[in-house]
Short mmCIF file of C-alpha atoms and ligand atoms in Angstrom, two decimals:
data_model
loop_
_atom_site.label_atom_id
_atom_site.label_comp_id
_atom_site.label_asym_id
_atom_site.label_seq_id
_atom_site.Cartn_x
_atom_site.Cartn_y
_atom_site.Cartn_z
CA MET K 1 8.03 -45.08 25.97
CA ILE K 2 7.48 -41.87 23.88
CA GLU K 3 5.07 -42.26 20.94
CA ARG K 4 3.82 -38.78 20.40
CA ILE K 5 4.84 -35.25 21.07
CA ARG K 6 2.07 -32.62 20.92
CA VAL K 7 3.03 -28.80 20.68
CA ILE K 8 0.03 -26.84 22.09
CA GLY K 9 -0.47 -23.19 21.73
CA ILE K 10 -2.16 -22.00 25.03
CA GLY K 11 -2.89 -18.28 24.24
CA MET K 12 -2.01 -15.58 26.53
CA GLY K 13 -2.24 -17.64 29.81
CA SER K 14 -5.98 -17.34 30.53
CA PRO K 15 -7.95 -20.61 30.17
CA GLU K 16 -10.60 -18.64 28.20
CA HIS K 17 -7.97 -18.03 25.53
CA VAL K 18 -7.33 -21.81 24.87
CA THR K 19 -9.17 -23.04 21.65
CA GLY K 20 -11.21 -26.07 21.97
CA GLU K 21 -8.88 -28.21 19.88
CA ALA K 22 -6.02 -27.26 22.41
CA ALA K 23 -8.16 -28.00 25.30
CA GLN K 24 -8.77 -31.47 23.84
CA ALA K 25 -5.17 -32.00 23.09
CA LEU K 26 -4.33 -31.10 26.78
CA SER K 27 -6.26 -33.94 27.90
CA THR K 28 -4.30 -36.43 25.85
CA VAL K 29 -0.90 -35.64 27.36
CA ASP K 30 0.86 -37.76 30.02
CA VAL K 31 3.88 -35.65 30.71
CA PHE K 32 4.08 -31.84 30.14
CA LEU K 33 7.65 -30.43 29.67
CA VAL K 34 7.98 -26.97 30.80
CA ALA K 35 11.09 -24.93 30.55
CA ASP K 36 11.81 -23.35 33.91
CA LYS K 37 13.50 -20.05 33.20
CA GLY K 38 13.85 -19.01 36.89
CA GLY K 39 13.12 -15.76 38.50
CA ALA K 40 10.43 -13.63 37.13
CA ARG K 41 9.31 -16.23 34.59
CA THR K 42 7.99 -18.43 37.34
CA ASP K 43 4.66 -16.50 36.92
CA LEU K 44 4.30 -17.88 33.40
CA VAL K 45 4.85 -21.44 34.70
CA ALA K 46 2.08 -20.72 37.28
CA ALA K 47 -0.22 -19.45 34.42
CA ARG K 48 0.36 -22.59 32.30
CA GLN K 49 -0.38 -24.59 35.56
CA ARG K 50 -3.66 -22.62 35.90
CA VAL K 51 -4.74 -23.58 32.23
CA CYS K 52 -3.86 -27.37 32.98
CA ASP K 53 -6.00 -27.24 36.20
CA ALA K 54 -8.99 -25.59 34.51
CA LEU K 55 -9.04 -27.66 31.20
CA ILE K 56 -7.80 -31.22 32.04
CA PRO K 57 -10.44 -33.41 33.56
CA ALA K 58 -9.91 -34.47 37.01
CA ASP K 59 -9.73 -38.20 35.92
CA HIS K 60 -6.89 -37.70 33.52
CA ALA K 61 -3.63 -38.34 35.13
CA TYR K 62 -0.59 -36.19 33.98
CA ARG K 63 2.60 -34.86 35.29
CA VAL K 64 4.18 -31.51 34.65
CA VAL K 65 8.16 -31.66 34.60
CA GLU K 66 10.09 -28.47 34.85
CA VAL K 67 13.21 -28.53 32.91
CA THR K 68 15.71 -26.07 33.89
CA ASP K 69 16.42 -23.82 30.81
CA PRO K 70 20.12 -23.73 29.87
CA LYS K 71 21.74 -20.50 30.10
CA ARG K 72 21.88 -18.04 27.22
CA GLY K 73 24.32 -15.25 26.49
CA PRO K 74 23.22 -11.60 26.35
CA ASP K 75 21.59 -10.61 23.02
CA ALA K 76 21.85 -6.88 23.09
CA ASP K 77 25.87 -6.73 22.46
CA ARG K 78 25.77 -9.50 19.77
CA GLY K 79 25.64 -9.00 16.04
CA ASP K 80 23.20 -11.06 13.95
CA THR K 81 25.57 -13.89 13.27
CA ALA K 82 26.67 -14.37 16.83
CA TYR K 83 22.95 -13.86 17.94
CA GLY K 84 21.91 -16.64 15.57
CA GLN K 85 24.71 -19.08 16.74
CA GLY K 86 23.88 -18.19 20.36
CA VAL K 87 20.34 -19.33 19.72
CA ARG K 88 21.26 -22.48 17.87
CA ASP K 89 23.58 -23.54 20.63
CA TRP K 90 20.99 -22.80 23.20
CA HIS K 91 18.43 -24.97 21.17
CA ALA K 92 20.90 -27.82 21.10
CA ALA K 93 21.35 -27.53 24.71
CA ARG K 94 17.44 -27.52 25.34
CA VAL K 95 17.09 -30.75 22.99
CA ASP K 96 19.53 -32.53 25.29
CA ALA K 97 17.71 -31.51 28.36
CA TYR K 98 14.29 -32.52 27.19
CA ALA K 99 15.74 -35.97 25.62
CA ALA K 100 17.09 -36.68 29.07
CA VAL K 101 13.55 -36.49 30.70
CA ILE K 102 11.98 -38.39 27.64
CA ASP K 103 14.38 -41.16 28.05
CA GLY K 104 13.21 -41.59 31.70
CA LEU K 105 9.53 -41.61 30.99
CA ASP K 106 7.51 -44.34 32.90
CA ASP K 107 6.00 -47.21 31.27
CA GLY K 108 2.60 -46.08 29.95
CA GLU K 109 3.60 -42.56 29.54
CA THR K 110 3.67 -42.13 25.65
CA THR K 111 2.41 -38.71 24.99
CA VAL K 112 4.60 -35.62 25.85
CA GLY K 113 3.16 -32.24 25.54
CA PHE K 114 4.81 -28.65 25.30
CA LEU K 115 2.74 -25.83 26.22
CA VAL K 116 3.51 -22.91 24.35
CA TRP K 117 2.77 -19.39 25.26
CA GLY K 118 0.57 -17.66 22.52
CA ASP K 119 0.93 -19.30 19.12
CA PRO K 120 3.83 -21.74 18.44
CA ALA K 121 4.36 -19.94 15.17
CA PHE K 122 5.27 -16.48 16.69
CA TYR K 123 8.72 -16.24 18.00
CA ASP K 124 8.90 -19.51 19.75
CA SER K 125 11.51 -22.17 19.25
CA THR K 126 9.53 -25.11 20.46
CA ILE K 127 8.63 -26.48 16.98
CA ARG K 128 12.39 -26.47 15.94
CA VAL K 129 13.32 -28.19 19.29
CA VAL K 130 10.60 -30.85 18.71
CA ASP K 131 11.76 -31.41 15.17
CA ALA K 132 15.17 -32.01 16.53
CA LEU K 133 13.76 -34.45 19.09
CA VAL K 134 11.79 -36.25 16.43
CA GLU K 135 15.03 -36.59 14.23
CA ARG K 136 17.11 -37.76 17.22
CA TYR K 137 14.60 -40.55 17.99
CA ALA K 138 14.30 -41.41 14.39
CA ALA K 139 17.97 -42.00 14.00
CA ALA K 140 17.72 -44.30 17.03
CA GLY K 141 14.84 -46.27 15.31
CA VAL K 142 12.03 -44.86 17.27
CA ASP K 143 9.29 -43.23 15.26
CA VAL K 144 7.64 -40.24 17.30
CA GLU K 145 4.42 -38.79 15.90
CA HIS K 146 4.12 -34.95 16.38
CA ASP K 147 1.43 -32.31 15.81
CA VAL K 148 1.01 -28.43 16.45
CA ILE K 149 -2.15 -26.91 17.94
CA ALA K 150 -2.44 -23.10 17.13
CA GLY K 151 -2.97 -20.61 19.98
CA LEU K 152 -4.10 -17.03 20.18
CA SER K 153 -0.91 -14.82 19.82
CA ALA K 154 0.04 -11.60 21.32
CA PRO K 155 -0.43 -9.54 18.14
CA GLN K 156 -3.92 -11.01 17.74
CA LEU K 157 -4.89 -10.08 21.34
CA LEU K 158 -3.26 -6.72 20.96
CA ALA K 159 -5.47 -5.93 17.85
CA ALA K 160 -8.57 -7.22 19.63
CA ARG K 161 -8.09 -5.08 22.68
CA HIS K 162 -7.48 -2.00 20.63
CA ARG K 163 -10.31 -2.83 18.32
CA ILE K 164 -8.28 -2.53 15.17
CA PRO K 165 -7.11 -4.61 12.18
CA LEU K 166 -3.49 -5.10 11.99
CA ASN K 167 -3.20 -4.02 8.33
CA ARG K 168 -4.55 -1.24 6.25
CA ILE K 169 -6.95 -2.44 3.25
CA GLY K 170 -4.73 -4.58 1.07
CA ALA K 171 -1.39 -3.43 2.71
CA PRO K 172 1.39 -5.57 4.31
CA ILE K 173 1.98 -6.17 7.95
CA HIS K 174 5.60 -6.32 8.92
CA VAL K 175 6.26 -8.41 12.23
CA THR K 176 9.77 -7.85 13.88
CA THR K 177 11.72 -7.70 17.07
CA GLY K 178 12.81 -4.61 18.99
CA ARG K 179 16.46 -5.21 18.15
CA ARG K 180 15.68 -4.86 14.56
CA LEU K 181 13.10 -2.42 14.47
CA VAL K 182 15.14 1.01 14.00
CA ALA K 183 17.32 -0.55 11.17
CA GLU K 184 14.34 -1.95 9.27
CA TYR K 185 11.69 0.79 9.85
CA ASP K 186 10.44 2.19 6.41
CA ARG K 187 6.97 3.55 5.57
CA ALA K 188 6.75 1.22 2.77
CA LEU K 189 6.60 -1.75 5.22
CA GLY K 190 2.98 -0.86 6.17
CA ASP K 191 2.01 -1.61 9.69
CA VAL K 192 4.78 -2.80 11.95
CA VAL K 193 4.28 -5.37 14.80
CA VAL K 194 7.12 -5.30 17.29
CA MET K 195 7.78 -8.11 19.76
CA LEU K 196 10.44 -9.29 21.96
CA ASP K 197 11.39 -5.58 22.66
CA GLY K 198 13.28 -5.07 25.96
CA GLY K 199 13.48 -1.22 25.58
CA LEU K 200 10.77 0.34 23.55
CA ALA K 201 12.96 0.69 20.44
CA CYS K 202 10.03 2.74 18.76
CA ALA K 203 11.02 5.78 21.07
CA GLU K 204 14.02 6.22 18.69
CA LEU K 205 11.57 6.77 15.74
CA ALA K 206 9.58 9.41 17.35
CA ASP K 207 11.61 12.40 16.00
CA ALA K 208 11.91 11.26 12.59
CA PHE K 209 8.25 10.12 12.19
CA PRO K 210 6.32 12.30 14.61
CA ASP K 211 3.05 11.12 13.16
CA LEU K 212 3.60 7.50 13.66
CA GLU K 213 0.65 6.05 15.88
CA LEU K 214 1.43 3.48 18.55
CA PHE K 215 -0.97 0.77 19.78
CA TRP K 216 0.81 -0.60 22.95
CA GLY K 217 -0.30 -3.55 25.11
CA ALA K 218 1.35 -5.28 27.95
CA TYR K 219 0.35 -8.28 30.14
CA LEU K 220 -2.37 -9.03 27.54
CA GLY K 221 -4.96 -11.41 28.57
CA SER K 222 -4.09 -11.08 32.25
CA SER K 223 -5.92 -9.10 34.89
CA ASP K 224 -3.08 -6.74 34.81
CA GLU K 225 -3.38 -5.82 31.12
CA LEU K 226 -2.11 -2.31 30.07
CA LEU K 227 -3.20 -0.57 26.99
CA VAL K 228 -1.90 2.78 25.56
CA ARG K 229 -2.76 4.23 22.17
CA GLY K 230 -1.59 7.57 20.67
CA ARG K 231 0.99 9.24 18.55
CA VAL K 232 4.53 7.88 19.41
CA ALA K 233 5.87 11.47 20.05
CA ASP K 234 2.98 12.19 22.43
CA VAL K 235 2.75 9.00 24.43
CA ILE K 236 6.12 7.60 24.47
CA ASP K 237 6.91 9.24 27.90
CA GLU K 238 3.81 7.77 29.41
CA VAL K 239 4.34 4.32 28.01
CA GLN K 240 7.89 4.34 29.34
CA ARG K 241 6.69 5.33 32.75
CA VAL K 242 3.73 3.01 32.95
CA ARG K 243 6.09 0.09 31.76
CA ALA K 244 8.88 0.85 34.22
CA GLU K 245 6.22 0.81 37.01
CA ALA K 246 4.77 -2.42 36.01
CA ARG K 247 8.27 -3.96 35.56
CA GLU K 248 8.96 -2.78 39.11
CA ARG K 249 5.73 -4.48 40.34
CA HIS K 250 6.02 -7.78 38.62
CA GLY K 251 9.63 -8.17 38.02
CA TRP K 252 9.14 -8.78 34.45
CA VAL K 253 7.20 -7.12 31.52
CA MET K 254 5.80 -8.69 28.27
CA ASP K 255 4.64 -6.17 25.86
CA THR K 256 3.75 -6.05 22.06
CA TYR K 257 2.84 -2.86 19.90
CA LEU K 258 1.90 -1.88 16.53
CA LEU K 259 3.27 1.16 14.79
CA ARG K 260 0.96 2.70 12.14
CA GLN K 261 1.19 5.72 9.90
CA PRO K 262 -1.76 7.79 10.02
CA ALA K 263 -3.82 7.57 6.86
CA ASP K 264 -3.11 11.11 5.91
CA ALA K 265 0.53 10.91 6.44
CA PRO K 266 2.78 12.23 3.57
CA ALA K 267 3.69 9.26 1.50
CA GLY K 268 7.42 10.46 1.68
CA PRO K 269 9.60 10.21 -1.28
CA THR K 270 8.30 7.53 -3.32
CA PRO K 271 10.65 5.68 -5.52
CA THR K 272 9.86 6.12 -9.20
CA GLY K 273 9.99 2.73 -10.72
CA TYR K 274 10.88 1.80 -14.28
CA PRO K 275 8.05 1.39 -16.54
CA GLU K 276 6.84 -2.31 -17.08
CA THR K 277 7.60 -3.71 -20.45
CA GLY K 278 7.05 -6.99 -22.10
CA PRO K 279 9.82 -8.58 -24.39
CA LEU K 280 11.56 -6.70 -26.83
CA THR K 281 13.12 -8.27 -29.84
CA ASP K 282 14.68 -7.74 -33.23
CA GLY K 283 13.97 -11.27 -34.54
CA VAL K 284 17.34 -12.68 -33.38
CA VAL K 285 17.75 -11.45 -29.85
CA THR K 286 15.07 -10.94 -27.37
CA VAL K 287 15.31 -8.99 -24.11
CA ARG K 288 12.74 -9.32 -21.18
CA PRO K 289 12.84 -8.47 -17.52
CA VAL K 290 14.66 -10.97 -15.30
CA THR K 291 12.53 -13.21 -13.25
CA VAL K 292 13.61 -15.60 -10.64
CA GLY K 293 13.26 -18.37 -13.19
CA ASP K 294 16.32 -16.85 -14.97
CA TRP K 295 18.73 -17.57 -12.00
CA GLU K 296 20.69 -20.12 -14.01
CA VAL K 297 21.34 -17.55 -16.87
CA VAL K 298 22.37 -14.95 -14.10
CA ARG K 299 24.97 -17.68 -12.70
CA ASP K 300 26.15 -18.98 -15.90
CA GLU K 301 27.01 -15.49 -17.48
CA HIS K 302 29.00 -14.76 -14.35
CA ASN K 303 30.55 -18.22 -13.31
CA ASN K 304 33.17 -18.70 -16.27
CA GLU K 305 36.70 -18.00 -16.61
CA GLU K 306 36.40 -14.89 -18.89
CA SER K 307 33.75 -13.11 -16.85
CA LEU K 308 35.32 -13.80 -13.51
CA GLY K 309 38.59 -12.38 -14.93
CA TRP K 310 36.94 -9.18 -15.97
CA ASP K 311 35.12 -8.90 -12.55
CA PHE K 312 36.20 -6.85 -9.52
CA PHE K 313 36.52 -9.71 -7.07
CA GLY K 314 36.63 -12.84 -9.19
CA GLU K 315 34.35 -14.69 -7.04
CA ALA K 316 31.75 -17.14 -8.49
CA TYR K 317 28.14 -17.08 -7.35
CA THR K 318 26.76 -19.80 -5.39
CA ASP K 319 23.36 -21.21 -6.76
CA ASP K 320 21.69 -19.35 -3.76
CA GLU K 321 23.32 -16.13 -4.69
CA ALA K 322 22.19 -16.45 -8.19
CA ARG K 323 18.63 -17.10 -7.18
CA GLN K 324 18.73 -14.26 -4.82
CA LYS K 325 20.03 -11.80 -7.38
CA ALA K 326 17.39 -13.15 -9.95
CA ALA K 327 14.55 -12.67 -7.40
CA GLN K 328 15.59 -9.31 -6.18
CA ALA K 329 15.44 -7.93 -10.00
CA ARG K 330 11.64 -7.46 -9.73
CA ARG K 331 12.03 -5.24 -6.59
CA GLU K 332 14.96 -3.25 -8.25
CA TRP K 333 12.69 -2.77 -11.19
CA ALA K 334 9.77 -1.48 -9.02
CA SER K 335 11.96 0.84 -7.01
CA GLY K 336 13.71 2.23 -10.25
CA ARG K 337 17.04 1.16 -8.86
CA ALA K 338 17.88 -1.00 -11.92
CA ALA K 339 16.11 -2.39 -14.95
CA ARG K 340 17.73 -5.95 -15.48
CA PHE K 341 16.98 -7.79 -18.74
CA VAL K 342 17.65 -11.38 -19.61
CA MET K 343 18.92 -11.83 -23.28
CA VAL K 344 17.37 -14.75 -25.04
CA ASP K 345 17.99 -16.49 -28.23
CA ALA K 346 14.96 -15.54 -30.06
CA ALA K 347 14.92 -18.58 -32.19
CA THR K 348 15.37 -21.14 -29.30
CA GLY K 349 14.28 -19.31 -26.35
CA VAL K 350 17.30 -20.21 -24.59
CA GLY K 351 18.98 -17.73 -22.01
CA ALA K 352 22.11 -16.06 -23.56
CA GLY K 353 23.07 -13.41 -21.11
CA VAL K 354 22.07 -10.42 -19.08
CA ILE K 355 21.93 -6.60 -19.56
CA GLY K 356 20.80 -3.88 -17.08
CA VAL K 357 20.41 -0.25 -16.78
CA MET K 358 21.51 1.03 -13.15
CA ARG K 359 19.98 4.23 -12.14
CA MET K 360 22.94 6.52 -11.09
CA GLY K 361 24.22 10.19 -10.55
CA PRO K 362 22.10 13.07 -11.72
CA PRO K 363 18.43 12.61 -12.93
CA GLY K 364 18.06 10.98 -16.49
CA ILE K 365 21.33 8.94 -16.37
CA GLY K 366 21.60 5.22 -16.72
CA LEU K 367 24.60 2.97 -16.22
CA VAL K 368 24.48 -0.07 -18.53
CA GLY K 369 26.18 -3.49 -17.58
CA TYR K 370 26.09 -6.68 -19.73
CA GLY K 371 27.46 -10.09 -20.07
CA VAL K 372 26.92 -13.12 -22.25
CA VAL K 373 27.16 -16.79 -21.42
CA PRO K 374 30.09 -18.48 -23.13
CA ALA K 375 28.06 -20.41 -25.71
CA PHE K 376 26.58 -17.36 -27.28
CA ARG K 377 29.67 -15.20 -27.57
CA GLY K 378 31.05 -13.90 -30.74
CA ARG K 379 27.40 -13.74 -32.42
CA GLY K 380 26.73 -10.10 -31.90
CA PHE K 381 24.18 -10.61 -29.04
CA THR K 382 25.62 -7.88 -26.89
CA THR K 383 25.22 -5.22 -29.77
CA ARG K 384 21.62 -6.38 -30.45
CA ALA K 385 20.63 -6.30 -26.86
CA LEU K 386 22.22 -2.89 -26.32
CA ARG K 387 20.18 -1.45 -29.21
CA LEU K 388 16.99 -3.00 -27.81
CA VAL K 389 17.69 -1.74 -24.39
CA SER K 390 18.76 1.77 -25.46
CA ARG K 391 15.58 2.09 -27.57
CA TRP K 392 13.66 1.24 -24.31
CA ALA K 393 15.68 3.60 -22.06
CA PHE K 394 15.13 6.58 -24.31
CA GLU K 395 11.51 5.89 -25.66
CA SER K 396 9.87 4.17 -22.66
CA ALA K 397 12.05 4.97 -19.51
CA GLY K 398 12.68 8.65 -20.25
CA LEU K 399 16.36 8.41 -19.79
CA SER K 400 18.49 11.08 -21.50
CA ARG K 401 21.92 9.50 -21.47
CA LEU K 402 23.24 6.04 -20.97
CA GLU K 403 26.75 5.34 -19.99
CA LEU K 404 29.04 2.27 -19.88
CA GLY K 405 32.73 1.28 -19.11
CA HIS K 406 34.97 -1.62 -19.48
CA LYS K 407 38.55 -2.51 -18.44
CA ALA K 408 40.99 -1.05 -20.81
CA ASP K 409 42.09 -4.65 -22.05
CA ASN K 410 38.41 -5.85 -22.54
CA VAL K 411 38.42 -5.00 -26.20
CA ALA K 412 35.36 -7.18 -27.21
CA SER K 413 33.16 -5.20 -24.78
CA GLY K 414 34.12 -1.87 -26.24
CA LYS K 415 33.57 -3.14 -29.87
CA ALA K 416 30.05 -4.37 -28.98
CA ALA K 417 29.37 -0.97 -27.43
CA ALA K 418 30.68 1.11 -30.36
CA LYS K 419 28.60 -1.06 -32.78
CA ALA K 420 25.43 -0.18 -30.88
CA GLY K 421 26.23 3.51 -31.30
CA PHE K 422 27.99 4.23 -27.93
CA ARG K 423 30.81 6.81 -28.12
CA PRO K 424 34.07 6.60 -26.24
CA GLU K 425 34.63 9.51 -23.94
CA GLY K 426 37.80 8.95 -22.37
CA ARG K 427 40.13 6.73 -20.13
CA LEU K 428 39.64 6.88 -16.43
CA ALA K 429 42.90 5.88 -14.82
CA GLN K 430 43.03 2.93 -12.22
CA ARG K 431 39.23 3.29 -11.83
CA LEU K 432 38.21 -0.72 -11.83
CA PRO K 433 39.64 -3.12 -9.20
CA ASN K 434 40.96 -6.51 -10.40
CA PRO K 435 40.60 -9.79 -8.47
CA ASP K 436 44.50 -9.93 -7.79
CA GLY K 437 44.40 -6.39 -6.12
CA THR K 438 45.74 -4.30 -8.86
CA ARG K 439 43.49 -1.73 -10.86
CA SER K 440 42.71 -1.29 -14.46
CA ASP K 441 42.08 1.89 -16.32
CA GLU K 442 38.26 2.21 -17.60
CA ILE K 443 37.37 3.14 -21.13
CA TYR K 444 34.13 5.18 -20.76
CA TYR K 445 31.39 5.55 -23.23
CA SER K 446 28.04 7.32 -23.64
CA LEU K 447 25.03 7.30 -25.93
CA THR K 448 22.64 10.35 -25.39
CA ARG K 449 19.17 10.48 -26.40
CA VAL K 450 19.65 13.00 -29.01
CA ASP K 451 22.48 11.14 -30.70
CA TRP K 452 20.29 7.91 -30.60
CA MET K 453 17.16 9.64 -32.07
CA ARG K 454 19.43 11.19 -34.78
CA SER K 455 20.84 7.72 -35.58
CA VAL K 456 17.35 6.17 -36.01
CA GLY K 457 16.13 9.06 -37.90
CA THR K 458 13.62 10.35 -35.53
CA ALA K 459 13.09 14.10 -35.61
CA SER K 460 11.60 14.75 -32.07
CA ALA K 461 15.06 14.70 -30.13
C1 SAM Y 501 9.14 -15.42 22.93
S1 SAM Y 501 7.95 -14.36 22.16
C2 SAM Y 501 6.34 -15.49 22.21
C3 SAM Y 501 5.33 -15.08 21.53
C4 SAM Y 501 4.29 -16.00 21.52
N1 SAM Y 501 4.42 -17.24 21.02
C5 SAM Y 501 2.91 -15.42 20.72
O1 SAM Y 501 2.28 -16.11 19.99
O2 SAM Y 501 2.60 -14.27 21.05
C6 SAM Y 501 7.48 -13.42 23.62
C7 SAM Y 501 7.01 -11.85 23.17
O3 SAM Y 501 5.58 -12.10 22.89
C8 SAM Y 501 4.91 -10.97 23.17
N2 SAM Y 501 3.95 -11.33 24.31
C9 SAM Y 501 3.90 -12.41 25.08
N3 SAM Y 501 2.86 -12.54 25.77
C10 SAM Y 501 2.53 -11.29 25.77
C11 SAM Y 501 1.52 -10.57 26.58
N4 SAM Y 501 0.80 -11.32 27.61
N5 SAM Y 501 1.18 -9.28 26.40
C12 SAM Y 501 1.95 -8.69 25.52
N6 SAM Y 501 2.96 -9.13 24.77
C13 SAM Y 501 3.17 -10.44 24.88
C14 SAM Y 501 6.03 -9.87 23.85
O4 SAM Y 501 6.36 -9.20 22.70
C15 SAM Y 501 7.06 -10.91 24.12
O5 SAM Y 501 8.36 -10.41 24.16
#
């Protein structure tokens, strides 16, 4: 009867790579469940067996049950959604297959172990599968204890073999898969570790990033270990050849690599972020940069009849979408894409709306957008916030011209803009979409730095 499930990371298949904690855990397992993926992967089943033979004392009785892995559709031609659903269906089928074995355990067999290649935290579904098994037994009134023992992962061994750290000082490491690499690659990611790459996707980056360095390793930890290091552009042909030959010999290949910009690589176009600012206030309204904690203001400003009516699509935000928008405001600010502020009632500190400056068009131009939550409408908050943000845009952010527009019928929006000094510049026919599929004319306004300086009586325009 099942009592405990242990998920044990066994490193890269060599008994020397198994931690002391994992070795101890191995000796407590009565039945190991091993996915038999058929064909070439049989080598990996054999490697797991070697680990058990080497580390489990002879007087500890255990069985290894190979569970035929359910079939899984091809990955390469599936989009992200179909891929995710395919993996979830596959996991569900695995849970059924493992439960069938666990239900048939002999009396006295209480501890089941899963031997996980590398570390269970890296691109491995065993923990998710075990969670589902534990839930399934809990639903049937059976409490199953479970734990996870860490193992040596492929990226760790890759770094050790090449005698490098995975990151530059204080810089991030991005770990991804071959199918995502080309779409995601950006110098700002820092060092990039690529796993699960069936076709050396990094070859596609060689032209665009000729100085990118590759640290490649295959069959790490085995006697067939292969290592290549050099500029992608220089070594990619060699790696492709070595990899193809090895695959031919073994019938399978597992490789991992690190991509690194050389230290002296040109940084590339660095985004110019907006300057940091603290709260700006006129005593009645305060504006300050949006943080993730402001997500409810972001939601409430948008999710009301009037705002949805003026919106392009008329769709309310879910709480998750509002959290996401509030969370990404920090990144948008740092990259200079948008400076998003929350408007706050200075007297109470309650969030009253949002106002933002999007970078757009020629240099020096900012497009302003704003909205107030229903309880604060009609109190002049938009005009006050526009004045505060305009001052910041011209005095601190170096902008030369602010623009904004509203649907022709949205008279209140235009009045607030005009009171803050924005001048109407004309009517743009059929520019803005409506939720019902029709389009509205837009009334367009601007406020230039010169006009603003003049209006506040500053001579240095
Ligand atoms: C399903 S993931 C499992 C990763 C594993 N849990 C770990 O911690 O490394 C399989 C991928 O791990 C990498 N990998 C696993 N074993 C490897 C080895 N011996 N040498 C190089 N890469 C390996 C490869 O990128 C492979 O596509």
